[in-house]
Amino acid sequence: MSTKEWVSSHSDGASIYQECLYDSETHDINPNPAVIQVDGPCNYSVTREDYADSRPFSQLAVEIPADRFDEIAIAWCKNRKLHGALGGSFGREIGSPDSEY
């Protein structure tokens, strides 16, 4: 059984998490893939096609309100400590771990 490390969770059903199956002593940041989970999406589509040369094609498209996706993206950047890549590594600028935004 695995444990989910929630990066951002919201009652509207759009959330992001990572599995906690990693060695926290050797990794400062969880290296596992991000999982975006959308409960009860308003609009979504799943496409799967097999081409003549046997190459399968799959696509999943899910609509997430833009303001909710902004919250998910900011939470992800804070969780991954990417604030330096977003314009600086000091103070409370947007994207820093100390920022409200």
PDB file of C-alpha atoms in Angstrom:
ATOM      1  CA  MET A   1       0.000   0.000   0.000  1.00  0.00           C
ATOM      2  CA  SER A   2       1.289   3.428  -0.880  1.00  0.00           C
ATOM      3  CA  THR A   3       0.825   6.807   0.692  1.00  0.00           C
ATOM      4  CA  LYS A   4      -0.072   9.924  -1.262  1.00  0.00           C
ATOM      5  CA  GLU A   5       1.812  13.154  -0.603  1.00  0.00           C
ATOM      6  CA  TRP A   6      -0.784  15.806  -1.515  1.00  0.00           C
ATOM      7  CA  VAL A   7       0.746  18.920  -3.047  1.00  0.00           C
ATOM      8  CA  SER A   8      -2.598  20.631  -3.594  1.00  0.00           C
ATOM      9  CA  SER A   9      -6.050  19.294  -2.816  1.00  0.00           C
ATOM     10  CA  HIS A  10      -9.350  21.107  -3.225  1.00  0.00           C
ATOM     11  CA  SER A  11     -13.023  20.328  -2.728  1.00  0.00           C
ATOM     12  CA  ASP A  12     -13.725  21.022  -6.424  1.00  0.00           C
ATOM     13  CA  GLY A  13     -11.914  17.774  -7.234  1.00  0.00           C
ATOM     14  CA  ALA A  14      -8.817  19.134  -9.036  1.00  0.00           C
ATOM     15  CA  SER A  15      -5.775  18.013  -7.053  1.00  0.00           C
ATOM     16  CA  ILE A  16      -2.141  16.993  -7.474  1.00  0.00           C
ATOM     17  CA  TYR A  17      -0.130  14.433  -5.507  1.00  0.00           C
ATOM     18  CA  GLN A  18       2.929  12.193  -5.570  1.00  0.00           C
ATOM     19  CA  GLU A  19       3.382   8.702  -4.191  1.00  0.00           C
ATOM     20  CA  CYS A  20       5.610   8.642  -1.099  1.00  0.00           C
ATOM     21  CA  LEU A  21       7.581   5.560  -2.121  1.00  0.00           C
ATOM     22  CA  TYR A  22      11.105   7.025  -2.039  1.00  0.00           C
ATOM     23  CA  ASP A  23      14.066   7.233   0.326  1.00  0.00           C
ATOM     24  CA  SER A  24      13.649  10.591   2.071  1.00  0.00           C
ATOM     25  CA  GLU A  25      17.189  10.348   3.463  1.00  0.00           C
ATOM     26  CA  THR A  26      18.783  10.439  -0.003  1.00  0.00           C
ATOM     27  CA  HIS A  27      16.214  12.713  -1.708  1.00  0.00           C
ATOM     28  CA  ASP A  28      15.392  16.192  -0.409  1.00  0.00           C
ATOM     29  CA  ILE A  29      12.575  16.436  -2.957  1.00  0.00           C
ATOM     30  CA  ASN A  30      10.193  13.616  -3.869  1.00  0.00           C
ATOM     31  CA  PRO A  31      11.394  12.272  -7.279  1.00  0.00           C
ATOM     32  CA  ASN A  32       8.172  10.384  -8.081  1.00  0.00           C
ATOM     33  CA  PRO A  33       5.889  11.490 -10.943  1.00  0.00           C
ATOM     34  CA  ALA A  34       3.164  14.063 -10.327  1.00  0.00           C
ATOM     35  CA  VAL A  35      -0.411  12.790 -10.543  1.00  0.00           C
ATOM     36  CA  ILE A  36      -3.200  15.220 -11.390  1.00  0.00           C
ATOM     37  CA  GLN A  37      -6.501  13.859 -10.147  1.00  0.00           C
ATOM     38  CA  VAL A  38      -9.794  15.410 -11.210  1.00  0.00           C
ATOM     39  CA  ASP A  39     -12.927  14.092  -9.530  1.00  0.00           C
ATOM     40  CA  GLY A  40     -16.147  14.635 -11.498  1.00  0.00           C
ATOM     41  CA  PRO A  41     -14.730  16.725 -14.370  1.00  0.00           C
ATOM     42  CA  CYS A  42     -17.246  18.827 -16.299  1.00  0.00           C
ATOM     43  CA  ASN A  43     -15.591  18.154 -19.640  1.00  0.00           C
ATOM     44  CA  TYR A  44     -13.138  15.432 -20.594  1.00  0.00           C
ATOM     45  CA  SER A  45     -12.188  13.175 -23.482  1.00  0.00           C
ATOM     46  CA  VAL A  46     -10.174  10.006 -23.947  1.00  0.00           C
ATOM     47  CA  THR A  47      -8.808   9.121 -27.370  1.00  0.00           C
ATOM     48  CA  ARG A  48      -7.168   5.868 -28.391  1.00  0.00           C
ATOM     49  CA  GLU A  49      -6.243   4.913 -31.922  1.00  0.00           C
ATOM     50  CA  ASP A  50      -4.134   2.189 -33.465  1.00  0.00           C
ATOM     51  CA  TYR A  51      -2.272   3.271 -36.573  1.00  0.00           C
ATOM     52  CA  ALA A  52      -1.647   1.004 -39.582  1.00  0.00           C
ATOM     53  CA  ASP A  53       1.988   0.533 -38.516  1.00  0.00           C
ATOM     54  CA  SER A  54       0.769  -0.756 -35.102  1.00  0.00           C
ATOM     55  CA  ARG A  55       1.718   2.368 -33.179  1.00  0.00           C
ATOM     56  CA  PRO A  56      -0.936   3.059 -30.544  1.00  0.00           C
ATOM     57  CA  PHE A  57      -1.934   6.641 -29.779  1.00  0.00           C
ATOM     58  CA  SER A  58      -3.646   7.642 -26.551  1.00  0.00           C
ATOM     59  CA  GLN A  59      -4.672  11.028 -25.235  1.00  0.00           C
ATOM     60  CA  LEU A  60      -6.489  12.216 -22.130  1.00  0.00           C
ATOM     61  CA  ALA A  61      -7.836  15.766 -21.998  1.00  0.00           C
ATOM     62  CA  VAL A  62      -9.503  17.165 -18.871  1.00  0.00           C
ATOM     63  CA  GLU A  63     -10.723  20.714 -18.331  1.00  0.00           C
ATOM     64  CA  ILE A  64      -9.660  22.402 -15.093  1.00  0.00           C
ATOM     65  CA  PRO A  65     -10.757  25.974 -14.314  1.00  0.00           C
ATOM     66  CA  ALA A  66      -7.852  28.354 -15.035  1.00  0.00           C
ATOM     67  CA  ASP A  67      -7.797  29.872 -11.538  1.00  0.00           C
ATOM     68  CA  ARG A  68      -7.740  26.396  -9.973  1.00  0.00           C
ATOM     69  CA  PHE A  69      -4.898  25.304 -12.259  1.00  0.00           C
ATOM     70  CA  ASP A  70      -2.992  28.455 -11.214  1.00  0.00           C
ATOM     71  CA  GLU A  71      -3.279  27.311  -7.590  1.00  0.00           C
ATOM     72  CA  ILE A  72      -2.073  23.814  -8.512  1.00  0.00           C
ATOM     73  CA  ALA A  73       0.881  25.196 -10.494  1.00  0.00           C
ATOM     74  CA  ILE A  74       1.958  27.530  -7.676  1.00  0.00           C
ATOM     75  CA  ALA A  75       1.675  24.748  -5.081  1.00  0.00           C
ATOM     76  CA  TRP A  76       3.754  22.458  -7.330  1.00  0.00           C
ATOM     77  CA  CYS A  77       6.488  25.090  -7.799  1.00  0.00           C
ATOM     78  CA  LYS A  78       6.643  25.698  -4.039  1.00  0.00           C
ATOM     79  CA  ASN A  79       6.721  21.964  -3.295  1.00  0.00           C
ATOM     80  CA  ARG A  80       9.561  21.394  -5.792  1.00  0.00           C
ATOM     81  CA  LYS A  81      11.419  24.492  -4.491  1.00  0.00           C
ATOM     82  CA  LEU A  82      11.506  26.051  -7.957  1.00  0.00           C
ATOM     83  CA  HIS A  83      11.317  29.641  -6.711  1.00  0.00           C
ATOM     84  CA  GLY A  84      14.850  30.358  -7.980  1.00  0.00           C
ATOM     85  CA  ALA A  85      13.734  29.456 -11.497  1.00  0.00           C
ATOM     86  CA  LEU A  86      10.790  31.859 -11.189  1.00  0.00           C
ATOM     87  CA  GLY A  87      12.727  35.047 -10.613  1.00  0.00           C
ATOM     88  CA  GLY A  88      14.676  34.854  -7.391  1.00  0.00           C
ATOM     89  CA  SER A  89      15.588  32.976  -4.280  1.00  0.00           C
ATOM     90  CA  PHE A  90      15.006  35.555  -1.574  1.00  0.00           C
ATOM     91  CA  GLY A  91      12.099  37.386   0.026  1.00  0.00           C
ATOM     92  CA  ARG A  92       8.428  36.744  -0.578  1.00  0.00           C
ATOM     93  CA  GLU A  93       8.374  37.035  -4.367  1.00  0.00           C
ATOM     94  CA  ILE A  94       5.835  35.049  -6.319  1.00  0.00           C
ATOM     95  CA  GLY A  95       6.794  31.401  -6.318  1.00  0.00           C
ATOM     96  CA  SER A  96       9.013  31.448  -3.249  1.00  0.00           C
ATOM     97  CA  PRO A  97       8.180  29.040  -0.435  1.00  0.00           C
ATOM     98  CA  ASP A  98       7.389  32.030   1.795  1.00  0.00           C
ATOM     99  CA  SER A  99       4.996  33.707  -0.634  1.00  0.00           C
ATOM    100  CA  GLU A 100       1.242  33.682  -0.169  1.00  0.00           C
ATOM    101  CA  TYR A 101       0.819  33.532  -3.950  1.00  0.00           C
TER     102      TYR A 101
END
